[in-house]
Coordinates of C-alpha atoms (C1' of nucleotides) in Angstrom, one line a residue:
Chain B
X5 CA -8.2 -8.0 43.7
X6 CA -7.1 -6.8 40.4
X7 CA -7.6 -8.7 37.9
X8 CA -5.8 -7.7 33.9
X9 CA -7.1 -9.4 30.9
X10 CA -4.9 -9.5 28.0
X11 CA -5.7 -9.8 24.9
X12 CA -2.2 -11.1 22.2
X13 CA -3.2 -10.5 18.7
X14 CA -5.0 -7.4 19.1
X15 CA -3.4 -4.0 17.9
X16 CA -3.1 -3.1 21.3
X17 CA 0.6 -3.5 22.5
X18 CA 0.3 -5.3 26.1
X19 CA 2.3 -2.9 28.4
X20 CA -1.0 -0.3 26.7
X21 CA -3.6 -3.0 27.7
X22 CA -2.3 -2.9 31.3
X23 CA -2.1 0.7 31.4
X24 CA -5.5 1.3 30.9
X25 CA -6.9 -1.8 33.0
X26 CA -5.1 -0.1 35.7
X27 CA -6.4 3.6 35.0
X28 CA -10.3 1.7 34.3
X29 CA -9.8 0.5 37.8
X30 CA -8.5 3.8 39.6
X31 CA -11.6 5.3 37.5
X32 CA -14.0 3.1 38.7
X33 CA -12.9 2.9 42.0
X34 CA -11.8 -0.5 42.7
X35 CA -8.5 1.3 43.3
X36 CA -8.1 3.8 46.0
X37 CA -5.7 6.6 46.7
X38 CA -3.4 4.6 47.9
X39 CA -3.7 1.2 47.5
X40 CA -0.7 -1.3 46.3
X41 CA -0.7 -2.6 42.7
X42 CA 0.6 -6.2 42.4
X43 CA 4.6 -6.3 42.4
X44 CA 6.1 -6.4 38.7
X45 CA 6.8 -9.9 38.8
X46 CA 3.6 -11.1 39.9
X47 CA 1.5 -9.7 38.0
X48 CA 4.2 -10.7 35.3
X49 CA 3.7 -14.2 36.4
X50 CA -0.1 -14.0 36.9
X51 CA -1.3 -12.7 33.4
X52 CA 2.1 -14.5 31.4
X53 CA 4.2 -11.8 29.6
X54 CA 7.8 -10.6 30.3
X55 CA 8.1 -8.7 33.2
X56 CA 9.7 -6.0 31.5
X57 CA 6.5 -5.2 30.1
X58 CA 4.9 -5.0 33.1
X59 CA 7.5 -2.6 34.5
X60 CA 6.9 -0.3 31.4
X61 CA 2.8 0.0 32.0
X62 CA 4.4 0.5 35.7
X63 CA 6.7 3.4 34.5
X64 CA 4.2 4.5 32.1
X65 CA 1.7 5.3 34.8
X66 CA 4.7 7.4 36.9
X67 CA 5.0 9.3 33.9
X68 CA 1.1 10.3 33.7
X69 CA 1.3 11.0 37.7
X70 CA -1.3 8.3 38.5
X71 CA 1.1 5.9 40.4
X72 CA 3.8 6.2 42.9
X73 CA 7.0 4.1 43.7
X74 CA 8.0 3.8 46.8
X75 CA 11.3 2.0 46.5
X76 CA 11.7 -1.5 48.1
X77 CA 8.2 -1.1 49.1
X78 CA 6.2 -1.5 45.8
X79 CA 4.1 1.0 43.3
X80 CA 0.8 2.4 45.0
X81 CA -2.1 4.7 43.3
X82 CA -0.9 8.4 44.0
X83 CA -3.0 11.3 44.9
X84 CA -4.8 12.7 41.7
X85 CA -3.2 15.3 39.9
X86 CA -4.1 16.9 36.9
X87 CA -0.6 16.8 34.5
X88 CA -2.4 18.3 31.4
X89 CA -3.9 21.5 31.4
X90 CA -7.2 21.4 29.3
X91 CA -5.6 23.0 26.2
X92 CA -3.3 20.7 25.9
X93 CA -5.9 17.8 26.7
X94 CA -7.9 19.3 23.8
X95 CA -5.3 19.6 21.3
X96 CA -4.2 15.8 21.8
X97 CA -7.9 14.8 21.3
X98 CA -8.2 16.6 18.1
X99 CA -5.2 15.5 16.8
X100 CA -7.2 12.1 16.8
X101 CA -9.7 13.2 15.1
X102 CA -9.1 15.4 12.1
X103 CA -7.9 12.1 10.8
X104 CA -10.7 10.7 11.4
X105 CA -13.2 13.2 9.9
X106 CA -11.6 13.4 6.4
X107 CA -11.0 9.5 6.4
X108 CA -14.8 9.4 7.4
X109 CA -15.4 11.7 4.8
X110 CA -13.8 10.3 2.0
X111 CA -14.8 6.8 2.8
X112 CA -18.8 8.9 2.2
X113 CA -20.0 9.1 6.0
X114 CA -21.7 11.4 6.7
X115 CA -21.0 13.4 9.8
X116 CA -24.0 12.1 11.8
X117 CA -23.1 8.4 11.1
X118 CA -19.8 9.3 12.4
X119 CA -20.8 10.2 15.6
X120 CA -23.6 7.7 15.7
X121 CA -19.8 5.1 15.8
X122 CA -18.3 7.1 18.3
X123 CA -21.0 7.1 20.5
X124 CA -21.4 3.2 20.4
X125 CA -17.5 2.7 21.0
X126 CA -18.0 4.8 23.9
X127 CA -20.6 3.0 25.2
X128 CA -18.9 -0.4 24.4
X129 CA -15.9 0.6 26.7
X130 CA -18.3 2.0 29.3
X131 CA -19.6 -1.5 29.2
X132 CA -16.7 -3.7 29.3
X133 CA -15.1 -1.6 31.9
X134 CA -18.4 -2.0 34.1
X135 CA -17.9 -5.6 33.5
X136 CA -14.5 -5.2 35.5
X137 CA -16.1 -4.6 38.5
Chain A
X27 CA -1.3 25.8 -3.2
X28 CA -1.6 22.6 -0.8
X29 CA 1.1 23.2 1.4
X30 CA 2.0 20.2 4.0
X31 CA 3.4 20.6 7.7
X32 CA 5.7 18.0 9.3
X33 CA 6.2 17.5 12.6
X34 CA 9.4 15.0 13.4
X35 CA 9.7 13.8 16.5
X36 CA 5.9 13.1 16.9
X37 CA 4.8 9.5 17.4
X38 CA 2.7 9.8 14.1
X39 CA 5.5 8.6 11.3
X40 CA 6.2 11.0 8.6
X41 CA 4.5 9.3 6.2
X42 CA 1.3 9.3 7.3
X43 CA 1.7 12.7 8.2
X44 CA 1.5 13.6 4.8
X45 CA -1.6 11.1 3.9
X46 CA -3.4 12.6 6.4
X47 CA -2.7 16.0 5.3
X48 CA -3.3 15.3 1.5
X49 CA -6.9 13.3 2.6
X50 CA -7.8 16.0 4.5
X51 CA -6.8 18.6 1.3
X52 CA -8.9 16.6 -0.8
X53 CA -12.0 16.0 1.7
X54 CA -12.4 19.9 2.7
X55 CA -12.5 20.5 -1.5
X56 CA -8.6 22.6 -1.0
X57 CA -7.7 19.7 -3.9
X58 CA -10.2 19.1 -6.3
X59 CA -10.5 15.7 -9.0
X60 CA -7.9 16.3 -11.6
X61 CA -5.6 18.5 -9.1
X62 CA -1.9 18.0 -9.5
X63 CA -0.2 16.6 -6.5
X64 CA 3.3 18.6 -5.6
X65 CA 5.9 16.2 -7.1
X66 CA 7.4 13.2 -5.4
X67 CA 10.9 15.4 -5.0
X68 CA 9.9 18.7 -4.7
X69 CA 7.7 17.9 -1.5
X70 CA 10.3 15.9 0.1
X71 CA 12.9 18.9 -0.8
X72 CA 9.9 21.5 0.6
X73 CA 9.6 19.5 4.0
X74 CA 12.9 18.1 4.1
X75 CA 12.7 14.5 4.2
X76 CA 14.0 11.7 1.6
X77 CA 11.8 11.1 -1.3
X78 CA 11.1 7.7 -0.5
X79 CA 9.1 9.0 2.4
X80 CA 7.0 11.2 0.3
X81 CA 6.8 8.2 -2.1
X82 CA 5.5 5.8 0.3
X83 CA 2.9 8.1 1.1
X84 CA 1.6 8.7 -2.2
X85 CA 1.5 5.0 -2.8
X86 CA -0.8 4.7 0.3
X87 CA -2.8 7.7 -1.1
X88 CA -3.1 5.3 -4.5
X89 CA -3.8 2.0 -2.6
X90 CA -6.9 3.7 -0.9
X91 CA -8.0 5.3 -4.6
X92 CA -7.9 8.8 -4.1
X93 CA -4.6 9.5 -6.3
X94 CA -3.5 8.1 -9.5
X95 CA -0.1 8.1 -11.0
X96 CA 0.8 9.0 -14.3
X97 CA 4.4 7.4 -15.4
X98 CA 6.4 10.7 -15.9
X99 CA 3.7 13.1 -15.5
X100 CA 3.1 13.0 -11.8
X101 CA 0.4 12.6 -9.3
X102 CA -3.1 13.8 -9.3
X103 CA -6.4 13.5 -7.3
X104 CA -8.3 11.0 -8.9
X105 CA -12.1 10.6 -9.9
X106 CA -13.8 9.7 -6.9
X107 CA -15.2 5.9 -6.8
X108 CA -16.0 3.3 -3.8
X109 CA -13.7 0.6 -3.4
X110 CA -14.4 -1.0 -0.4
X111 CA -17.3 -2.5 0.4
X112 CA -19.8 -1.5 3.1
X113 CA -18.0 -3.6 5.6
X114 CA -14.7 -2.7 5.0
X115 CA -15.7 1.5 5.3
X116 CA -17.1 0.7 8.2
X117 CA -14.3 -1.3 9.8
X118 CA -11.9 1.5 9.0
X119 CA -13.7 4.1 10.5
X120 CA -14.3 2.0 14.0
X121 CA -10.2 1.4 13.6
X122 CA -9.6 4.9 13.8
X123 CA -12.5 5.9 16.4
X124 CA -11.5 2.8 19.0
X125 CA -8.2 4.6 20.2
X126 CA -9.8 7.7 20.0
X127 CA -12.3 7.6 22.4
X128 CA -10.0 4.8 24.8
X129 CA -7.4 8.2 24.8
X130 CA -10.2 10.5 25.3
X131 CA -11.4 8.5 28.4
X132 CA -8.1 8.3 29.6
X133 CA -7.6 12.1 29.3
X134 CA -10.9 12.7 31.5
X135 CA -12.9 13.4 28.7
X136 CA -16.8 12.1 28.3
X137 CA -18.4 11.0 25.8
X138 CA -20.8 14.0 25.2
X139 CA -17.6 16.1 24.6
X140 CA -16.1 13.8 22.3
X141 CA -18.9 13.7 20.3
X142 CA -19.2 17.7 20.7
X143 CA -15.7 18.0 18.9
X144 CA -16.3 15.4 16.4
X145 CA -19.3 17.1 15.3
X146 CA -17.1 20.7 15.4
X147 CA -14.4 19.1 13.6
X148 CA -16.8 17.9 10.5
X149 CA -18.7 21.8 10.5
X150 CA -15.0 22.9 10.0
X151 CA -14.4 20.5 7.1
X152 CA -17.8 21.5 5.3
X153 CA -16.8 25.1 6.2
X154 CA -13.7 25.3 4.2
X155 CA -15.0 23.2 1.8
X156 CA -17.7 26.2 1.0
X157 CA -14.8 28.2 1.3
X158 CA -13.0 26.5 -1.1
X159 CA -15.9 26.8 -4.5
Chain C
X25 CA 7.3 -24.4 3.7
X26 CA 7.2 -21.4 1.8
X27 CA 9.8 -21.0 -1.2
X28 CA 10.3 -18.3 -2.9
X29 CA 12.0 -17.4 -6.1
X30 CA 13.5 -14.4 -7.1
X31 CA 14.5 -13.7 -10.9
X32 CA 16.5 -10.5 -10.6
X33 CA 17.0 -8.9 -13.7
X34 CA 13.6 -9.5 -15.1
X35 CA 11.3 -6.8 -15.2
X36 CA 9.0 -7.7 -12.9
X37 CA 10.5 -5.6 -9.9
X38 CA 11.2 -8.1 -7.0
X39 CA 8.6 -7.0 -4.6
X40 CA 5.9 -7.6 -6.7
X41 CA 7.1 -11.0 -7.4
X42 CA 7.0 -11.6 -3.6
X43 CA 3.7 -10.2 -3.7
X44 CA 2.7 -12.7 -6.3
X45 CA 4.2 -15.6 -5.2
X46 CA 3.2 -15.3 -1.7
X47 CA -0.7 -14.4 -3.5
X48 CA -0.4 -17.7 -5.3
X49 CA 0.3 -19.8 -2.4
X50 CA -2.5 -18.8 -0.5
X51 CA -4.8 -19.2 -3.3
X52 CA -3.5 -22.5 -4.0
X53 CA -3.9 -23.5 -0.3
X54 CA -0.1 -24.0 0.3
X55 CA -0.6 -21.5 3.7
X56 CA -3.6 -21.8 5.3
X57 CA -5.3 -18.8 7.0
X58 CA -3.3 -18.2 10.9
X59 CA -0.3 -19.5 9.0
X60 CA 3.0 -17.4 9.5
X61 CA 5.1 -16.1 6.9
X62 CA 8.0 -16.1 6.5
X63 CA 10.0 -12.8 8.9
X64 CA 10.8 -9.9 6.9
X65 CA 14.5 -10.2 7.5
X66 CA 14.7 -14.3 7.5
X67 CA 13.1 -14.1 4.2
X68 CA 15.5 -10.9 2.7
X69 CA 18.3 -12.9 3.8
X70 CA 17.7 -16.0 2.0
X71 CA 16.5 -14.6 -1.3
X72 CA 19.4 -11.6 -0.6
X73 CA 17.6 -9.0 -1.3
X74 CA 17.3 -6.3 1.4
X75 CA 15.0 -6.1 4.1
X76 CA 12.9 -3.4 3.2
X77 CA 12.0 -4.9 0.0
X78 CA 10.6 -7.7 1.5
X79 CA 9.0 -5.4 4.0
X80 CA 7.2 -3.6 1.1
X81 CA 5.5 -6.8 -1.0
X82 CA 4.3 -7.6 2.9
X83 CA 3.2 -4.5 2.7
X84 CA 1.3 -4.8 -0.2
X85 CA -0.5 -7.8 1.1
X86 CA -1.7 -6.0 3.8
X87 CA -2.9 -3.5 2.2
X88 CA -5.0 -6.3 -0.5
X89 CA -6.7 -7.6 3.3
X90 CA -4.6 -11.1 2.9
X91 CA -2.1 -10.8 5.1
X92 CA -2.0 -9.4 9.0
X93 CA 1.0 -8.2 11.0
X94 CA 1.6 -9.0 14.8
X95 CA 4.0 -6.5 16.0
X96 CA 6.7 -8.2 17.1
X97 CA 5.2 -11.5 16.1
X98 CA 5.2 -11.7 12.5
X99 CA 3.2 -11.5 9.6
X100 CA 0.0 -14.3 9.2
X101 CA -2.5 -15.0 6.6
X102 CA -5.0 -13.4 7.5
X103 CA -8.9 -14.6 7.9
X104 CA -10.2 -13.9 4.2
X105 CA -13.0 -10.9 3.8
X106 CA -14.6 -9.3 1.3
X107 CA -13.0 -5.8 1.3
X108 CA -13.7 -4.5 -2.2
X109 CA -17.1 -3.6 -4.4
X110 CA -17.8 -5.8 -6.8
X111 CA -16.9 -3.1 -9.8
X112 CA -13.6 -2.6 -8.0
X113 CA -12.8 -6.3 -7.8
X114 CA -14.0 -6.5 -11.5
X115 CA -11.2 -3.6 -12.2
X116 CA -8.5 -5.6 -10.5
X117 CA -9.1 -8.1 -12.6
X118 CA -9.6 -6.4 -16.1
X119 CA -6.4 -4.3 -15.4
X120 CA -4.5 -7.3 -15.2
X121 CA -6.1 -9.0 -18.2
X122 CA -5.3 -6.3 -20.6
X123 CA -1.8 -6.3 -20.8
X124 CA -2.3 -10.2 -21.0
X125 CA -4.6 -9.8 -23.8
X126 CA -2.6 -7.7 -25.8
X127 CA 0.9 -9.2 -25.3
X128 CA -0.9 -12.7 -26.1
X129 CA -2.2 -11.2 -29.6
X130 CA 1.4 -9.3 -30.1
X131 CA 2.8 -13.2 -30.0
X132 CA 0.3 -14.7 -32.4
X133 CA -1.9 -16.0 -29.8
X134 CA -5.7 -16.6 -30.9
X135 CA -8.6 -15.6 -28.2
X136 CA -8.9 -19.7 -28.1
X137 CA -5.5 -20.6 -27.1
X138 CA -5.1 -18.1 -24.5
X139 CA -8.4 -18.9 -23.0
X140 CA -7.0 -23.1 -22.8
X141 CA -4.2 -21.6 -21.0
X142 CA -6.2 -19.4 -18.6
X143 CA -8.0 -22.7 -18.2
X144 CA -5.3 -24.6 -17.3
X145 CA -3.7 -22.7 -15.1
X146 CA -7.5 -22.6 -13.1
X147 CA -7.2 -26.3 -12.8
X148 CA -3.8 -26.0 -11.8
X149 CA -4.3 -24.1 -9.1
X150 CA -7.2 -26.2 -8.1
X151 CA -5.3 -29.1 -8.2
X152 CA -2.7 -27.7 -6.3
X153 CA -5.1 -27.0 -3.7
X154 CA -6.3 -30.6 -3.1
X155 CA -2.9 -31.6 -2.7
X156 CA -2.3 -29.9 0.0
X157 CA -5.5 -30.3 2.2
Chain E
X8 CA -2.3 5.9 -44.9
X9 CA -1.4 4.8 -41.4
X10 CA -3.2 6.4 -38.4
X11 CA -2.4 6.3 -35.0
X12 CA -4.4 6.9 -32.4
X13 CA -2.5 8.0 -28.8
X14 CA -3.9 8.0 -25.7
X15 CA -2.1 10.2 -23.1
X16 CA -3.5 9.8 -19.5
X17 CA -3.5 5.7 -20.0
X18 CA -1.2 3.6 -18.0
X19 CA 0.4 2.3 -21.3
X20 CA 3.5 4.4 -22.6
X21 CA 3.3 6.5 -25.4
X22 CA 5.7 4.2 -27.1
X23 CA 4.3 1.2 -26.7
X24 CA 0.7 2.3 -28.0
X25 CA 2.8 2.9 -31.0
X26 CA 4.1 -0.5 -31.2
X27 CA 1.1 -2.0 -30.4
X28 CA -0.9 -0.1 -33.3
X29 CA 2.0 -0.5 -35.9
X30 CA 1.5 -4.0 -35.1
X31 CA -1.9 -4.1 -35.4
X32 CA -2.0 -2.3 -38.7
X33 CA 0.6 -5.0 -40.1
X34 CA -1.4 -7.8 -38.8
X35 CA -4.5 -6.6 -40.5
X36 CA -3.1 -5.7 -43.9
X37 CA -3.2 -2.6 -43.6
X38 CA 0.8 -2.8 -43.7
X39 CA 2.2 -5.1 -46.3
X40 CA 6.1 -6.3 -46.5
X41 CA 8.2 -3.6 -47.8
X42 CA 5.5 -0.9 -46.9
X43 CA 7.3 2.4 -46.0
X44 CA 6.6 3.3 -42.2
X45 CA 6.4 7.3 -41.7
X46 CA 9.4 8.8 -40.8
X47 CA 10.6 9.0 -37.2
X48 CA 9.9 12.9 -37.4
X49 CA 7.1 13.1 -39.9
X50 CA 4.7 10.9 -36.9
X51 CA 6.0 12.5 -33.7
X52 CA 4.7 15.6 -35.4
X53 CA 1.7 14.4 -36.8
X54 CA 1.0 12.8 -33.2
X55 CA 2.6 15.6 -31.2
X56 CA 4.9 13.2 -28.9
X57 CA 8.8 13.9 -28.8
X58 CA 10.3 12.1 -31.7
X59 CA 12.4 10.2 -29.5
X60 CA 9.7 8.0 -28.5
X61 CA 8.6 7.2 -31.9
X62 CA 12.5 6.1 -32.5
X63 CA 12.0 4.2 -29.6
X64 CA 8.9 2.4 -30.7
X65 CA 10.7 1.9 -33.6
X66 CA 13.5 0.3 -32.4
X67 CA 11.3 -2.2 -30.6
X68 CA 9.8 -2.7 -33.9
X69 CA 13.1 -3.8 -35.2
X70 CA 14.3 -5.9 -31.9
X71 CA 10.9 -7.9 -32.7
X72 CA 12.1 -8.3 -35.9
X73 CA 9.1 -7.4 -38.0
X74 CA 10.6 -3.6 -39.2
X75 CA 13.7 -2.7 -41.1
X76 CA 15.4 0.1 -41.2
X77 CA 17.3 0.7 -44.5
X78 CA 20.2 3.6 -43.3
X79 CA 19.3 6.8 -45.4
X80 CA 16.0 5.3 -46.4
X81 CA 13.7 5.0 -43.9
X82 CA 11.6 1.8 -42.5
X83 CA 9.8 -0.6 -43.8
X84 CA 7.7 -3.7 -42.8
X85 CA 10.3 -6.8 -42.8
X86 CA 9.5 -9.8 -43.8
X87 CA 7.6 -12.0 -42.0
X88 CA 9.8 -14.5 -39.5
X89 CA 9.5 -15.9 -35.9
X90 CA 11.9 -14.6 -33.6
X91 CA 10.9 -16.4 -30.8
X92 CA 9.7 -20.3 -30.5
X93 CA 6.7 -21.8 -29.3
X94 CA 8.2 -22.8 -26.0
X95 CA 9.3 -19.1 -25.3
X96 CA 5.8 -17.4 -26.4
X97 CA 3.9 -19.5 -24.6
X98 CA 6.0 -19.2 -21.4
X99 CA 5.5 -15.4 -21.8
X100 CA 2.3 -15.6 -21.9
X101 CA 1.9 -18.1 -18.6
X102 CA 3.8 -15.7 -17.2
X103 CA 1.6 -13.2 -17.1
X104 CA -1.2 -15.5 -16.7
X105 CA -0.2 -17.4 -13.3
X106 CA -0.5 -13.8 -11.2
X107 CA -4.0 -13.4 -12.7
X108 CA -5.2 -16.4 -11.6
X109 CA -4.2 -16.2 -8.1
X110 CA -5.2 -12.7 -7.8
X111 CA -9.0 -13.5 -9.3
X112 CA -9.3 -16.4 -7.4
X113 CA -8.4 -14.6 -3.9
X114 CA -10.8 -11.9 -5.2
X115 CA -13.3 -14.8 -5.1
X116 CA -14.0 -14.9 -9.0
X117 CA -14.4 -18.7 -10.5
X118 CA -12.5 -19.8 -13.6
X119 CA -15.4 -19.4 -15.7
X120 CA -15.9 -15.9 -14.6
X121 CA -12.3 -15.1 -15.4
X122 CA -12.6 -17.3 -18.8
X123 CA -15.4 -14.8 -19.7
X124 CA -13.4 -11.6 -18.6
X125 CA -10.5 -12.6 -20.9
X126 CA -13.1 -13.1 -23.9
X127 CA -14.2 -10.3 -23.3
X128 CA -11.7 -8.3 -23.8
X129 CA -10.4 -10.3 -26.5
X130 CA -13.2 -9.1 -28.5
X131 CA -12.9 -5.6 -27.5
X132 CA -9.6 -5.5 -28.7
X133 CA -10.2 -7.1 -32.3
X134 CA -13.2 -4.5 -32.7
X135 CA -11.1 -1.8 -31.9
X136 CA -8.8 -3.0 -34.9
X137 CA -11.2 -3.7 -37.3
X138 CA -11.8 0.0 -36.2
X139 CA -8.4 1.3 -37.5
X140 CA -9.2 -0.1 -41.1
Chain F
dG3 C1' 12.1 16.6 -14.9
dT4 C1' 8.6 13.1 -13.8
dG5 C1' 7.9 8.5 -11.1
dG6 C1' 9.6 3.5 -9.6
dT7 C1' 12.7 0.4 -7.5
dC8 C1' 16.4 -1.1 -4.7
dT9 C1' 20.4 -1.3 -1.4
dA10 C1' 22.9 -0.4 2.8
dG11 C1' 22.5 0.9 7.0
dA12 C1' 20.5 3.1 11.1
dC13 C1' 17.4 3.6 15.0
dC14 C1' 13.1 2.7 17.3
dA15 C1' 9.0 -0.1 19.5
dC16 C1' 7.5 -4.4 21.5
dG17 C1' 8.6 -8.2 24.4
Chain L
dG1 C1' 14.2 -11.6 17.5
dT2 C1' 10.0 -9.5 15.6
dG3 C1' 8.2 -5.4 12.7
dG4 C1' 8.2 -0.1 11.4
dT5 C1' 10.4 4.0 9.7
dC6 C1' 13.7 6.8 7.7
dT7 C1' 17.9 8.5 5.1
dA8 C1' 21.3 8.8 1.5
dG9 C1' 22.2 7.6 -2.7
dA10 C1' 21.9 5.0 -7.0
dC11 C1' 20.0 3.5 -11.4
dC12 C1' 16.2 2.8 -14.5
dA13 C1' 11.8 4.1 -17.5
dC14 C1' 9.3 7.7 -19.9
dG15 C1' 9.5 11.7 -22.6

DNA sequence: GTGGTCTAGACCACG
DNA sequence: GTGGTCTAGACCACG
């Protein structure tokens, strides 16, 4: 059964927090090729927000090819496709993180304390989404 | 000559568009303490956008202490001195690297690669820094 | 609840006296930290001044660590931490007790006098404070 | 022979350093009533600003009513009177205390540390006149 | 010619 | 209904 945890007051806008709950699931495998997500309005009703957020995580995940709709019949974890090609998967990346880097920088980080952060935020999420299971 | 690109339609506002390109200017050493920022109107007539864009960004740029204002003189890089405490740095570097690395997971990427272009993007900083003396 | 009041004409531009008025009651304990403020467009509409005005003294706030935004929620006081050095938070202070100095001693003001009146306004505050908890 | 000292690259105009120091001179003798003030032109040469800021320090001379100009003549150091009363100089002056107080105490600075700030400076400021004797 | 502030009004994101 | 961003245009201060 999936289960969302949402978190109000973070920075994180919900319909994003549901997005990735749903991809850390198909990741992790507690969602299969084809296997039904909960309809919009439960899940609406389960976890408490407007149901028109729910339906834009929904749409969101159509629009990174992750999720099907069939109509009438409900939304259901597509076949995986790759909709980026690794350029562009790249660029988006670094576009993060030159940002990052000269903010880093200016703030006197050096570039091995830098990463030293990123890899603990990596592990953190690797964590939490383990904790999922 | 520091010479800004905009990109409309991105999801990254205008204005931070240019802080990000004037912080990284000033971290790779391309503007130096005591460098003359391009003035409020001419930028914003160079990239097309109304001044007060270009204004709010340079009163970001003074807010985090790395440009000063001179009343009918203009801008220009200022000394460099710490601010914000250890805490704070830290807090703002963790804000930027958190949806870094949740995009990068969601783009397929590991960690070991994230951490391979971090490290590429701060040689490429240092790198035209050297360049730049 | 909050009041606020706007001289217009003086020339203390109106944002900043947002900015100060809003500082002063959470120094004084007349918002608490979690308390709202008041919404950018609510409070522009009953001081009539526009929108983004008010938008920039929240701005401001922001930017000093006192205030949070929700996205679509509001703005709150936000849980107080230190986010300046020591020397920096000694700057803020000095730069605002220059022009005080000098005006003071421009209107005939001894060190003495002013220092009873920086003294009173402490207690003031502190006063203030009590009243409200 | 009066002497004054400008400081380009500090956040106080040109004009009002000129105020401040004609002031200053008058206060400590160095400038008795009916004393000549240099001519508008003969100081914005000797200072190298444009001579319409030393006719604008010099009409804020007058507008504080402790100049004269005599048409043809030149200035000269009025005699003494109060232009504004108690009530008003001391509300000035609270004026510009009030926003000092919240801001040091949010900064987490007590009264006495402020109290000793202000004296501080105080002193500064009549050593850097005794200075210009 | 520099920056600083403000208004009126528009359009977008989130929910 | 919240906040966030941007434009067009105005008017002021300083020099």
């Amino acid at each position: 059964m999936l289960s969302i945890q949402i978190t109000t007051g973070s920075d994180v806008p919900i319909f994003r927090q549901i997005v990735e709950q749903v991809r850390a699931a198909i990741a992790c495998g507690k969602l299969s090729v084809g296997d039904p997500l909960p309809s919009v309005r439960a899940l609406a009703a389960e976890i408490v927000v407007n149901h028109n957020t729910v339906a834009k995580a929904y749409a969101q995940l159509i629009r990174d090819g992750i999720v099907e709709s069939h109509q009438g019949r409900g939304y259901f974890v597509a076949e995986r496709r790759e909709i980026f090609t690794k350029a562009e998967r790249t660029r988006r990346v670094n576009v993060m993180i030159q940002p990052l880097v000269s903010e880093a920088a200016l703030l006197g980080f050096s570039g091995e304390e830098v990463l030293a952060m990123v890899e603990k935020q990596f592990s953190k999420m690797v964590a939490s989404n383990q904790g999922n299971r």
